[in-house]
Coordinates of N, CA and C in Angstrom, one line a residue:
M1 N 25.8 -17.5 -64.1 CA 26.1 -18.0 -65.4 C 26.1 -19.5 -65.4
T2 N 25.4 -20.3 -66.2 CA 25.3 -21.7 -66.1 C 26.6 -22.2 -66.6
E3 N 26.9 -23.5 -66.2 CA 28.1 -24.2 -66.7 C 28.0 -24.4 -68.2
S4 N 26.7 -24.7 -68.7 CA 26.5 -25.0 -70.1 C 26.8 -23.8 -70.9
A5 N 26.4 -22.6 -70.4 CA 26.6 -21.4 -71.1 C 28.1 -21.0 -71.2
A6 N 28.9 -21.4 -70.3 CA 30.2 -21.0 -70.3 C 31.2 -21.9 -70.9
A7 N 30.9 -23.3 -70.9 CA 31.8 -24.2 -71.2 C 31.6 -25.3 -72.3
T8 N 30.4 -25.3 -72.8 CA 30.1 -26.5 -73.6 C 30.5 -26.4 -75.1
G9 N 30.6 -25.1 -75.5 CA 30.8 -24.9 -77.0 C 29.7 -25.0 -77.8
T10 N 28.5 -25.0 -77.2 CA 27.2 -25.1 -77.9 C 27.0 -23.7 -78.7
D11 N 26.3 -24.0 -79.9 CA 26.1 -22.8 -80.8 C 24.9 -22.2 -80.3
W12 N 25.1 -21.3 -79.3 CA 24.0 -20.5 -78.7 C 23.2 -19.5 -79.7
R13 N 24.1 -19.0 -80.6 CA 23.4 -18.1 -81.6 C 22.4 -18.9 -82.5
A14 N 22.8 -20.1 -82.8 CA 21.9 -21.0 -83.6 C 20.6 -21.3 -82.9
W15 N 20.8 -21.5 -81.5 CA 19.5 -21.8 -80.8 C 18.7 -20.5 -80.7
Q16 N 19.3 -19.4 -80.6 CA 18.7 -18.1 -80.4 C 17.8 -17.9 -81.8
E17 N 18.5 -18.1 -82.8 CA 17.9 -17.9 -84.2 C 16.8 -18.9 -84.4
S18 N 17.0 -20.1 -84.0 CA 15.9 -21.2 -84.1 C 14.7 -20.9 -83.3
W19 N 14.8 -20.2 -82.1 CA 13.7 -19.8 -81.4 C 12.9 -18.7 -82.0
D20 N 13.7 -17.7 -82.6 CA 13.0 -16.6 -83.3 C 12.3 -17.2 -84.6
R21 N 12.9 -18.1 -85.3 CA 12.1 -18.7 -86.4 C 10.8 -19.3 -85.9
Q22 N 10.9 -20.1 -85.0 CA 9.7 -20.7 -84.4 C 8.7 -19.8 -84.0
Q23 N 9.1 -18.7 -83.3 CA 8.2 -17.7 -83.0 C 7.5 -17.1 -84.1
E24 N 8.3 -16.8 -85.2 CA 7.8 -16.1 -86.4 C 6.8 -17.0 -87.0
W25 N 6.8 -18.2 -86.9 CA 5.7 -19.1 -87.6 C 4.4 -18.7 -87.0
Y26 N 4.3 -18.4 -85.7 CA 3.1 -17.9 -85.1 C 2.8 -16.4 -85.5
M27 N 3.9 -15.5 -85.5 CA 3.8 -14.1 -85.7 C 4.6 -13.6 -86.7
P28 N 4.2 -13.7 -88.0 CA 5.1 -13.2 -89.0 C 5.5 -11.7 -89.0
D29 N 4.7 -10.9 -88.1 CA 5.0 -9.5 -88.1 C 5.7 -9.2 -86.7
R30 N 6.4 -10.3 -86.2 CA 7.1 -10.1 -84.9 C 8.1 -8.9 -84.8
E31 N 8.9 -8.8 -85.9 CA 9.9 -7.8 -86.0 C 9.3 -6.4 -86.0
E32 N 8.2 -6.3 -86.6 CA 7.5 -5.0 -86.6 C 7.1 -4.5 -85.2
R33 N 6.6 -5.5 -84.5 CA 6.2 -5.0 -83.2 C 7.5 -4.7 -82.3
F34 N 8.5 -5.4 -82.5 CA 9.8 -5.0 -81.8 C 10.3 -3.7 -82.2
R35 N 10.2 -3.3 -83.5 CA 10.6 -2.1 -84.0 C 9.9 -0.9 -83.3
V36 N 8.5 -1.1 -83.3 CA 7.7 0.0 -82.6 C 8.0 0.0 -81.1
M37 N 8.1 -1.1 -80.5 CA 8.5 -1.1 -79.1 C 9.7 -0.2 -78.8
L38 N 10.8 -0.5 -79.6 CA 12.1 0.2 -79.4 C 11.9 1.6 -79.8
D39 N 11.2 2.0 -80.8 CA 10.9 3.4 -81.1 C 10.3 4.1 -79.9
M40 N 9.4 3.5 -79.1 CA 8.8 4.2 -78.0 C 9.8 4.1 -76.8
V41 N 10.7 3.1 -76.7 CA 11.7 3.2 -75.7 C 12.6 4.5 -75.9
E42 N 13.0 4.7 -77.2 CA 13.8 5.8 -77.6 C 13.0 7.2 -77.2
A43 N 11.8 7.1 -77.6 CA 11.0 8.4 -77.5 C 10.9 8.8 -76.0
F44 N 10.8 7.9 -75.2 CA 10.5 8.2 -73.7 C 11.8 8.2 -72.9
A45 N 12.7 7.3 -73.2 CA 13.9 7.0 -72.4 C 15.2 7.3 -73.1
G46 N 15.3 7.7 -74.3 CA 16.5 8.0 -75.0 C 17.3 6.8 -75.4
P47 N 18.6 6.9 -75.8 CA 19.3 5.8 -76.4 C 20.2 5.0 -75.4
E48 N 20.0 5.3 -74.1 CA 20.8 4.7 -73.0 C 19.9 4.2 -71.9
P49 N 18.9 3.5 -72.2 CA 17.9 3.2 -71.1 C 18.3 2.0 -70.3
R50 N 17.7 1.9 -69.1 CA 17.9 0.8 -68.2 C 16.5 0.0 -68.5
V51 N 16.6 -1.2 -68.9 CA 15.4 -2.0 -69.3 C 15.2 -3.2 -68.5
L52 N 14.0 -3.5 -68.2 CA 13.7 -4.7 -67.6 C 13.0 -5.6 -68.7
D53 N 13.6 -6.7 -69.2 CA 13.1 -7.6 -70.2 C 12.3 -8.7 -69.4
L54 N 11.0 -8.5 -69.4 CA 10.1 -9.2 -68.5 C 9.7 -10.5 -69.1
A55 N 9.7 -11.7 -68.5 CA 9.5 -13.0 -69.1 C 10.4 -13.1 -70.4
C56 N 11.6 -12.9 -70.2 CA 12.5 -12.7 -71.3 C 12.8 -13.9 -72.3
G57 N 12.5 -15.1 -71.8 CA 12.9 -16.2 -72.7 C 14.3 -16.2 -73.0
T58 N 14.6 -16.4 -74.4 CA 15.9 -16.4 -74.8 C 16.6 -15.0 -74.9
G59 N 15.8 -14.0 -74.6 CA 16.5 -12.7 -74.7 C 16.2 -12.0 -76.0
S60 N 15.2 -12.3 -76.7 CA 14.8 -11.8 -78.0 C 14.8 -10.2 -77.9
I61 N 14.1 -9.7 -76.9 CA 14.0 -8.3 -76.8 C 15.3 -7.6 -76.5
T62 N 16.0 -8.3 -75.6 CA 17.3 -7.7 -75.2 C 18.3 -7.7 -76.4
D63 N 18.2 -8.7 -77.2 CA 19.1 -8.8 -78.4 C 18.8 -7.6 -79.3
R64 N 17.6 -7.4 -79.5 CA 17.2 -6.2 -80.5 C 17.5 -4.9 -79.8
L65 N 17.3 -4.8 -78.5 CA 17.5 -3.6 -77.7 C 19.1 -3.1 -77.9
L66 N 19.9 -4.0 -77.7 CA 21.3 -3.8 -77.5 C 22.0 -3.5 -78.9
K67 N 21.4 -4.3 -79.9 CA 21.9 -3.9 -81.2 C 21.5 -2.5 -81.7
R68 N 20.3 -2.0 -81.3 CA 19.9 -0.6 -81.6 C 20.5 0.4 -80.7
F69 N 20.6 0.0 -79.4 CA 21.1 1.0 -78.4 C 22.2 0.4 -77.7
P70 N 23.5 0.4 -78.2 CA 24.6 -0.2 -77.6 C 24.9 0.2 -76.2
K71 N 24.5 1.3 -75.7 CA 24.8 1.7 -74.4 C 23.6 1.5 -73.4
A72 N 22.7 0.7 -73.9 CA 21.6 0.3 -73.0 C 22.0 -0.8 -71.9
E73 N 21.2 -1.0 -70.9 CA 21.4 -2.0 -69.9 C 20.1 -2.8 -69.8
S74 N 20.3 -4.1 -69.8 CA 19.1 -4.9 -69.7 C 19.1 -6.0 -68.6
V75 N 18.1 -6.1 -67.9 CA 18.0 -7.2 -66.9 C 16.8 -8.1 -67.4
G76 N 17.1 -9.3 -67.6 CA 16.1 -10.2 -68.1 C 15.7 -11.1 -67.0
V77 N 14.3 -11.3 -66.9 CA 13.8 -12.2 -65.8 C 12.9 -13.2 -66.4
D78 N 13.1 -14.4 -65.9 CA 12.2 -15.5 -66.3 C 12.3 -16.7 -65.4
L79 N 11.4 -17.7 -65.5 CA 11.5 -18.9 -64.8 C 11.9 -20.1 -65.5
D80 N 11.9 -20.0 -66.8 CA 12.1 -21.3 -67.7 C 13.6 -21.5 -67.7
P81 N 14.0 -22.6 -67.2 CA 15.4 -22.9 -67.2 C 16.1 -23.2 -68.5
A82 N 15.2 -23.7 -69.4 CA 15.9 -24.0 -70.7 C 16.1 -22.7 -71.5
L83 N 15.1 -21.8 -71.6 CA 15.2 -20.6 -72.3 C 16.3 -19.7 -71.7
L84 N 16.3 -19.7 -70.4 CA 17.4 -18.9 -69.7 C 18.8 -19.4 -70.0
T85 N 18.9 -20.8 -70.2 CA 20.2 -21.3 -70.5 C 20.7 -20.9 -71.8
I86 N 19.7 -20.8 -72.8 CA 20.1 -20.3 -74.1 C 20.4 -18.8 -74.0
A87 N 19.6 -18.0 -73.2 CA 19.9 -16.6 -73.1 C 21.3 -16.3 -72.4
E88 N 21.6 -17.1 -71.4 CA 22.9 -16.8 -70.7 C 24.1 -17.2 -71.7
G89 N 23.9 -18.3 -72.4 CA 24.9 -18.7 -73.3 C 25.1 -17.6 -74.5
Y90 N 24.0 -17.1 -74.9 CA 24.1 -16.2 -76.1 C 24.7 -14.9 -75.7
F91 N 24.4 -14.5 -74.4 CA 24.9 -13.2 -73.9 C 26.1 -13.3 -73.0
A92 N 26.7 -14.5 -73.0 CA 27.8 -14.7 -72.1 C 29.0 -13.7 -72.3
G93 N 29.5 -13.1 -71.2 CA 30.4 -12.1 -71.3 C 30.1 -10.7 -71.5
D94 N 28.8 -10.4 -71.8 CA 28.2 -9.0 -72.1 C 27.8 -8.4 -70.7
R95 N 28.6 -7.5 -70.3 CA 28.2 -6.9 -69.0 C 27.1 -6.0 -68.9
R96 N 26.5 -5.7 -70.1 CA 25.3 -4.9 -70.2 C 24.0 -5.7 -69.8
V97 N 24.2 -7.0 -69.6 CA 23.0 -7.9 -69.5 C 23.2 -8.6 -68.1
T98 N 22.1 -8.8 -67.6 CA 22.0 -9.6 -66.3 C 20.7 -10.4 -66.4
F99 N 20.8 -11.7 -66.0 CA 19.6 -12.5 -65.9 C 19.2 -13.0 -64.5
V100 N 17.9 -13.0 -64.3 CA 17.4 -13.4 -63.0 C 16.4 -14.4 -63.2
T101 N 16.4 -15.4 -62.2 CA 15.4 -16.5 -62.3 C 14.4 -16.1 -61.2
A102 N 13.2 -15.9 -61.7 CA 12.1 -15.6 -60.7 C 10.7 -15.9 -61.3
D103 N 9.7 -16.2 -60.4 CA 8.3 -16.6 -60.8 C 7.6 -15.3 -60.7
L104 N 7.0 -14.8 -61.8 CA 6.2 -13.5 -61.8 C 4.9 -13.7 -61.0
K105 N 4.5 -14.9 -60.6 CA 3.4 -15.1 -59.8 C 3.7 -15.1 -58.3
D106 N 4.9 -15.1 -58.0 CA 5.4 -15.0 -56.6 C 5.3 -13.5 -56.2
P107 N 4.6 -13.1 -55.1 CA 4.5 -11.7 -54.8 C 5.8 -11.1 -54.5
G108 N 6.8 -11.8 -54.2 CA 8.1 -11.2 -53.8 C 9.1 -11.3 -54.9
W109 N 8.8 -11.5 -56.2 CA 9.7 -11.7 -57.2 C 10.6 -10.5 -57.5
T110 N 10.0 -9.4 -57.2 CA 10.8 -8.1 -57.5 C 12.2 -7.9 -56.6
A111 N 12.1 -8.7 -55.5 CA 13.3 -8.7 -54.5 C 14.4 -9.3 -55.2
A112 N 14.3 -10.1 -56.2 CA 15.5 -10.7 -56.9 C 16.1 -9.8 -57.9
L113 N 15.6 -8.7 -58.3 CA 16.0 -7.9 -59.3 C 17.2 -7.0 -58.7
P114 N 18.1 -6.6 -59.6 CA 19.4 -5.9 -59.2 C 19.0 -4.4 -59.0
H115 N 18.0 -3.9 -59.6 CA 17.6 -2.4 -59.5 C 16.1 -2.3 -59.0
T116 N 15.8 -1.2 -58.4 CA 14.4 -1.0 -58.0 C 13.7 0.0 -58.9
S117 N 14.3 0.4 -60.0 CA 13.7 1.3 -61.0 C 14.2 1.2 -62.4
Y118 N 13.3 1.2 -63.3 CA 13.7 1.0 -64.7 C 13.1 2.0 -65.7
D119 N 13.8 2.4 -66.7 CA 13.2 3.4 -67.6 C 12.1 2.7 -68.4
A120 N 12.2 1.4 -68.8 CA 11.3 0.7 -69.5 C 11.2 -0.7 -69.0
V121 N 10.0 -1.2 -68.9 CA 9.8 -2.6 -68.8 C 9.0 -3.1 -70.0
L122 N 9.7 -4.2 -70.6 CA 9.3 -4.6 -72.0 C 8.9 -6.2 -71.8
T123 N 7.9 -6.5 -72.5 CA 7.5 -8.0 -72.6 C 6.8 -8.3 -73.9
A124 N 6.9 -9.4 -74.4 CA 6.2 -9.8 -75.7 C 5.9 -11.2 -75.7
T125 N 4.6 -11.6 -76.1 CA 4.1 -12.9 -76.2 C 4.4 -13.7 -75.1
A126 N 4.1 -13.3 -73.8 CA 4.5 -14.1 -72.7 C 3.5 -14.1 -71.5
L127 N 2.8 -12.9 -71.3 CA 1.9 -12.7 -70.2 C 0.5 -13.3 -70.4
H128 N 0.4 -13.8 -71.6 CA -1.0 -14.5 -71.9 C -1.2 -15.8 -71.1
W129 N -0.1 -16.2 -70.6 CA -0.2 -17.5 -69.7 C -0.6 -17.2 -68.3
L130 N -0.9 -15.8 -68.1 CA -1.5 -15.4 -66.7 C -2.9 -15.2 -66.9
H131 N -3.7 -15.6 -65.8 CA -5.1 -15.2 -65.8 C -5.2 -13.7 -65.4
A132 N -6.4 -13.2 -65.6 CA -6.6 -11.7 -65.4 C -6.3 -11.3 -64.1
E133 N -6.6 -12.0 -63.0 CA -6.4 -11.4 -61.6 C -5.0 -11.5 -61.3
P134 N -4.1 -12.5 -61.5 CA -2.7 -12.3 -61.3 C -2.0 -11.3 -62.2
L135 N -2.6 -11.2 -63.4 CA -1.9 -10.3 -64.4 C -2.2 -8.8 -63.8
A136 N -3.4 -8.5 -63.3 CA -3.6 -7.2 -62.8 C -2.8 -7.0 -61.5
A137 N -2.6 -8.0 -60.8 CA -1.6 -7.7 -59.7 C -0.2 -7.5 -60.1
L138 N 0.3 -8.3 -61.1 CA 1.5 -7.9 -61.6 C 1.6 -6.5 -62.2
Y139 N 0.5 -6.1 -62.9 CA 0.7 -4.7 -63.4 C 0.8 -3.7 -62.2
G140 N 0.2 -4.1 -61.1 CA 0.5 -3.2 -59.9 C 1.9 -3.0 -59.4
Q141 N 2.5 -4.3 -59.5 CA 3.9 -4.3 -59.1 C 4.9 -3.5 -60.1
L142 N 4.5 -3.7 -61.3 CA 5.2 -3.0 -62.5 C 5.1 -1.5 -62.3
A143 N 4.0 -1.0 -61.8 CA 3.9 0.5 -61.7 C 4.9 1.0 -60.7
G144 N 5.2 0.2 -59.7 CA 6.3 0.6 -58.8 C 7.7 0.4 -59.2
L145 N 7.9 -0.3 -60.3 CA 9.2 -0.5 -60.9 C 9.6 0.4 -61.9
V146 N 8.6 1.0 -62.7 CA 8.9 1.9 -63.7 C 9.1 3.4 -63.2
A147 N 10.2 4.0 -63.6 CA 10.5 5.3 -63.2 C 9.4 6.3 -63.7
D148 N 9.3 7.4 -63.0 CA 8.4 8.5 -63.5 C 8.8 8.9 -64.9
G149 N 7.9 9.0 -65.7 CA 8.2 9.3 -67.1 C 8.6 8.0 -67.9
G150 N 8.8 6.9 -67.3 CA 9.2 5.8 -68.0 C 7.9 5.0 -68.5
V151 N 8.2 3.9 -69.1 CA 7.1 3.2 -69.8 C 7.1 1.7 -69.6
F152 N 5.9 1.1 -69.7 CA 5.8 -0.4 -69.7 C 5.1 -0.8 -71.0
M153 N 5.6 -1.8 -71.7 CA 5.0 -2.1 -72.9 C 4.7 -3.7 -73.0
N154 N 3.6 -4.1 -73.4 CA 3.3 -5.5 -73.5 C 2.7 -5.8 -74.8
A155 N 3.4 -6.6 -75.7 CA 3.0 -7.0 -77.0 C 2.5 -8.5 -76.8
D156 N 1.2 -8.7 -77.2 CA 0.7 -10.0 -76.8 C -0.6 -10.2 -77.7
H157 N -1.1 -11.5 -77.5 CA -2.5 -11.8 -78.1 C -3.5 -11.0 -77.3
M158 N -4.2 -10.2 -77.9 CA -5.3 -9.5 -77.2 C -6.6 -9.5 -78.0
K159 N -7.5 -10.3 -77.6 CA -8.6 -10.7 -78.3 C -9.8 -9.8 -77.9
D160 N -10.5 -9.3 -79.0 CA -11.7 -8.4 -78.8 C -12.9 -9.3 -79.0
D161 N -13.6 -9.7 -78.0 CA -14.7 -10.6 -78.1 C -16.0 -10.0 -78.8
T162 N -15.9 -8.6 -79.0 CA -17.1 -8.0 -79.5 C -17.0 -8.1 -81.1
T163 N -16.1 -8.7 -81.7 CA -16.0 -8.9 -83.1 C -15.8 -10.3 -83.6
P164 N -16.8 -11.3 -83.3 CA -16.5 -12.6 -83.5 C -16.3 -13.0 -85.0
R165 N -17.0 -12.4 -85.9 CA -16.8 -12.7 -87.3 C -15.4 -12.3 -87.8
I166 N -15.1 -11.1 -87.4 CA -13.6 -10.6 -87.8 C -12.6 -11.6 -87.1
N167 N -12.8 -12.0 -85.9 CA -11.8 -12.9 -85.2 C -11.7 -14.2 -85.9
A168 N -12.9 -14.8 -86.4 CA -13.0 -16.0 -87.0 C -12.3 -16.0 -88.4
A169 N -12.5 -14.9 -89.1 CA -11.9 -14.9 -90.5 C -10.4 -14.6 -90.4
E170 N -9.9 -13.8 -89.3 CA -8.5 -13.5 -89.2 C -7.9 -14.9 -88.8
R171 N -8.5 -15.6 -87.9 CA -7.8 -16.9 -87.5 C -7.7 -17.9 -88.6
A172 N -8.8 -18.0 -89.3 CA -8.7 -19.0 -90.5 C -7.7 -18.6 -91.5
H173 N -7.5 -17.3 -91.8 CA -6.5 -16.8 -92.8 C -5.1 -17.0 -92.1
R174 N -4.8 -16.7 -90.9 CA -3.6 -16.9 -90.2 C -3.1 -18.4 -90.2
H175 N -4.1 -19.2 -89.8 CA -3.8 -20.7 -89.8 C -3.5 -21.2 -91.1
A176 N -4.2 -20.8 -92.2 CA -3.9 -21.2 -93.5 C -2.5 -20.9 -93.9
A177 N -2.0 -19.7 -93.5 CA -0.6 -19.3 -93.8 C 0.4 -20.2 -92.9
M178 N 0.1 -20.4 -91.7 CA 0.9 -21.3 -90.9 C 1.0 -22.7 -91.4
D179 N -0.1 -23.2 -92.0 CA -0.1 -24.6 -92.6 C 0.8 -24.5 -93.8
R180 N 0.8 -23.6 -94.5 CA 1.7 -23.5 -95.7 C 3.2 -23.5 -95.3
A181 N 3.5 -22.6 -94.2 CA 4.8 -22.6 -93.8 C 5.2 -23.9 -93.2
R182 N 4.4 -24.6 -92.5 CA 4.7 -25.9 -91.8 C 5.0 -26.8 -92.9
A183 N 4.3 -26.8 -94.0 CA 4.5 -27.7 -95.2 C 5.9 -27.5 -95.8
G184 N 6.4 -26.3 -95.6 CA 7.7 -25.8 -96.1 C 8.8 -26.1 -95.2
G185 N 8.5 -26.6 -94.0 CA 9.5 -27.1 -93.1 C 9.6 -26.3 -91.8
A186 N 8.8 -25.4 -91.6 CA 8.8 -24.5 -90.3 C 8.5 -25.4 -89.1
L187 N 9.2 -25.1 -88.0 CA 9.0 -25.7 -86.8 C 7.9 -25.0 -86.0
D188 N 7.1 -25.9 -85.3 CA 6.1 -25.3 -84.4 C 6.7 -25.4 -82.9
W189 N 5.8 -25.1 -82.0 CA 6.2 -25.1 -80.6 C 6.7 -26.5 -80.2
A190 N 5.9 -27.5 -80.5 CA 6.2 -28.8 -80.1 C 7.4 -29.3 -80.7
D191 N 7.7 -29.1 -82.0 CA 8.8 -29.5 -82.8 C 10.0 -28.9 -82.1
W192 N 10.0 -27.7 -81.8 CA 11.2 -27.0 -81.3 C 11.5 -27.5 -80.0
W193 N 10.6 -27.8 -79.1 CA 10.8 -28.3 -77.8 C 11.3 -29.8 -77.8
A194 N 11.0 -30.5 -78.8 CA 11.4 -31.8 -79.0 C 13.0 -31.9 -79.4
L195 N 13.4 -30.9 -80.2 CA 14.8 -30.7 -80.5 C 15.6 -30.3 -79.3
A196 N 15.0 -29.5 -78.4 CA 15.7 -29.1 -77.2 C 15.8 -30.2 -76.3
A197 N 14.9 -31.1 -76.1 CA 14.9 -32.1 -75.2 C 15.9 -33.2 -75.7
A198 N 16.2 -33.2 -77.0 CA 17.1 -34.2 -77.6 C 18.6 -33.7 -77.5
D199 N 18.7 -32.4 -77.3 CA 20.0 -31.8 -77.2 C 20.9 -32.1 -75.9
P200 N 22.1 -32.6 -75.9 CA 22.8 -33.0 -74.7 C 22.8 -31.9 -73.6
V201 N 23.0 -30.7 -74.1 CA 23.1 -29.6 -73.1 C 21.8 -29.1 -72.6
L202 N 20.7 -29.1 -73.5 CA 19.5 -28.6 -73.1 C 18.5 -29.5 -72.5
A203 N 18.8 -30.9 -72.6 CA 17.9 -31.9 -72.2 C 17.5 -31.8 -70.7
G204 N 18.5 -31.5 -69.9 CA 18.2 -31.3 -68.5 C 17.4 -30.2 -68.1
P205 N 17.7 -29.0 -68.7 CA 16.9 -27.7 -68.4 C 15.5 -27.8 -69.1
T206 N 15.4 -28.6 -70.2 CA 14.1 -28.7 -70.8 C 13.2 -29.6 -69.9
A207 N 13.8 -30.6 -69.4 CA 13.0 -31.5 -68.5 C 12.4 -30.8 -67.3
R208 N 13.3 -30.0 -66.8 CA 13.0 -29.1 -65.6 C 11.9 -28.1 -66.0
R209 N 11.9 -27.6 -67.2 CA 11.0 -26.6 -67.7 C 9.6 -27.2 -67.7
F210 N 9.5 -28.5 -68.3 CA 8.2 -29.1 -68.3 C 7.6 -29.5 -67.0
E211 N 8.6 -29.7 -66.0 CA 8.1 -30.0 -64.6 C 7.5 -28.8 -64.0
I212 N 8.0 -27.5 -64.4 CA 7.4 -26.3 -63.9 C 6.1 -25.9 -64.6
Y213 N 6.1 -26.0 -65.9 CA 5.0 -25.5 -66.7 C 4.0 -26.5 -67.2
G214 N 4.4 -27.7 -67.3 CA 3.5 -28.7 -68.1 C 3.8 -28.5 -69.6
E215 N 2.8 -29.0 -70.3 CA 3.0 -28.9 -71.8 C 2.8 -27.5 -72.3
H216 N 1.8 -26.8 -71.8 CA 1.7 -25.4 -72.1 C 0.7 -24.7 -71.1
A217 N 1.1 -23.5 -70.7 CA 0.2 -22.7 -69.7 C -0.8 -21.9 -70.5
D218 N -2.0 -22.0 -70.1 CA -3.0 -21.3 -70.8 C -3.7 -20.2 -69.8
G219 N -3.5 -19.0 -70.1 CA -4.1 -18.0 -69.2 C -5.2 -17.3 -70.0
D220 N -5.4 -16.0 -69.9 CA -6.4 -15.2 -70.5 C -5.8 -14.3 -71.6
T221 N -6.7 -14.0 -72.5 CA -6.1 -13.0 -73.7 C -7.3 -11.9 -73.8
P222 N -7.3 -11.1 -72.8 CA -8.2 -9.9 -72.7 C -7.9 -8.9 -73.9
S223 N -8.8 -8.1 -74.1 CA -8.6 -7.1 -75.0 C -7.6 -6.0 -74.8
A224 N -7.2 -5.3 -75.8 CA -6.3 -4.2 -75.5 C -6.8 -3.1 -74.6
R225 N -8.1 -2.9 -74.6 CA -8.8 -2.0 -73.8 C -8.7 -2.4 -72.5
W226 N -8.9 -3.7 -72.2 CA -8.8 -4.3 -70.7 C -7.4 -4.0 -70.2
H227 N -6.4 -4.2 -71.0 CA -5.0 -4.0 -70.6 C -4.8 -2.5 -70.3
A228 N -5.3 -1.7 -71.1 CA -5.0 -0.2 -70.9 C -5.7 0.2 -69.6
D229 N -7.0 -0.2 -69.5 CA -7.9 0.2 -68.3 C -7.2 -0.3 -67.0
T230 N -6.7 -1.5 -67.0 CA -6.1 -2.2 -65.8 C -4.8 -1.5 -65.5
L231 N -4.0 -1.2 -66.5 CA -2.8 -0.4 -66.3 C -2.9 0.9 -65.6
R232 N -4.0 1.6 -66.1 CA -4.3 2.9 -65.5 C -4.7 2.7 -64.1
A233 N -5.6 1.7 -63.8 CA -6.0 1.4 -62.4 C -4.9 1.0 -61.5
A234 N -3.8 0.4 -62.1 CA -2.7 0.0 -61.3 C -1.7 1.1 -61.0
G235 N -1.9 2.3 -61.5 CA -1.0 3.5 -61.2 C -0.4 4.1 -62.4
F236 N -0.5 3.7 -63.6 CA 0.0 4.4 -64.7 C -0.8 5.6 -65.1
A237 N -0.2 6.7 -65.7 CA -0.9 7.8 -65.9 C -1.8 7.7 -67.2
E238 N -1.1 7.1 -68.1 CA -1.7 6.9 -69.5 C -1.5 5.5 -70.1
A239 N -2.4 5.0 -70.9 CA -2.1 3.8 -71.5 C -3.1 3.6 -72.7
R240 N -2.5 3.1 -73.7 CA -3.2 2.7 -74.9 C -2.4 1.8 -75.9
P241 N -3.0 1.3 -76.9 CA -2.3 0.5 -78.0 C -1.5 1.5 -78.8
V242 N -0.2 1.1 -79.1 CA 0.5 1.9 -80.1 C 0.9 1.2 -81.3
W243 N 0.4 -0.1 -81.4 CA 0.6 -0.9 -82.6 C -0.5 -2.1 -82.4
A244 N -0.9 -2.5 -83.6 CA -1.9 -3.7 -83.6 C -1.7 -4.4 -84.9
S245 N -1.9 -5.6 -84.8 CA -2.2 -6.5 -86.0 C -3.6 -7.0 -85.9
P246 N -4.2 -7.8 -86.8 CA -5.5 -8.3 -86.7 C -5.7 -9.2 -85.5
S247 N -4.7 -9.8 -84.9 CA -4.7 -10.7 -83.7 C -4.1 -10.2 -82.5
D248 N -3.0 -9.3 -82.5 CA -2.2 -9.0 -81.5 C -2.2 -7.4 -81.3
A249 N -1.7 -6.9 -80.1 CA -1.5 -5.5 -80.0 C -0.3 -5.2 -79.1
L250 N 0.2 -4.0 -79.1 CA 1.2 -3.5 -78.2 C 0.7 -2.3 -77.6
V251 N 0.4 -2.6 -76.1 CA -0.1 -1.6 -75.3 C 1.0 -0.8 -74.5
L252 N 1.0 0.4 -74.5 CA 2.1 1.2 -73.9 C 1.4 1.9 -72.7
A253 N 2.0 1.8 -71.6 CA 1.6 2.5 -70.3 C 2.7 3.4 -69.9
L254 N 2.3 4.7 -69.7 CA 3.3 5.8 -69.2 C 3.2 6.0 -67.8
K255 N 4.2 6.0 -67.0 CA 4.2 6.3 -65.6 C 4.1 7.9 -65.4

């Protein structure tokens, strides 16, 4: 637990909600994907799952998991010191939650986890910063972490290059809506991080965050079919999308 999380009196709930609003500017259907994700957790693992919140950020998935399933347990793993500071502050004192600092590109990152098996591994809008080869390697590691009968779910940008006209029309429509929201005062990624950098408690972690990642990490956004095929090749028994929007998808892999 960081000192800032325990002792500063910072309004961590406000920061958590601010992050959610910023993310919703990009993904207005964000809550719908979380709902489907948790429906599938319940379907496969029941109401008391042990969950790994992968690339957890501020703990958005963990927050929704515990509100829906109060007897669940969550382990959040991330490398971002600023987002982890918010997560640790927001969940301070909650024994159901553990946070781990680890780099998913490090082959030994799983050694930092408190458990070797999870009923569900969940991630959203995070793994697109990985290129295809390290993402496939990560999927192989996750196949070893998910319990038999358990699930991995990834909700992210998943682009289908076989439909360029559909992609272009969807992008234009989505960006027009984003421009309208921005005109109404919505914060984008850069705005949000500028606020974090100006906050006395988050300034240090934010500076460290940009030392690690730079301005933004750009990986690959392969299709949902690629994700499903790669997950099966990594050792999962079944995999397919269980939710989709015009730009994003939620792929579920069953161990």
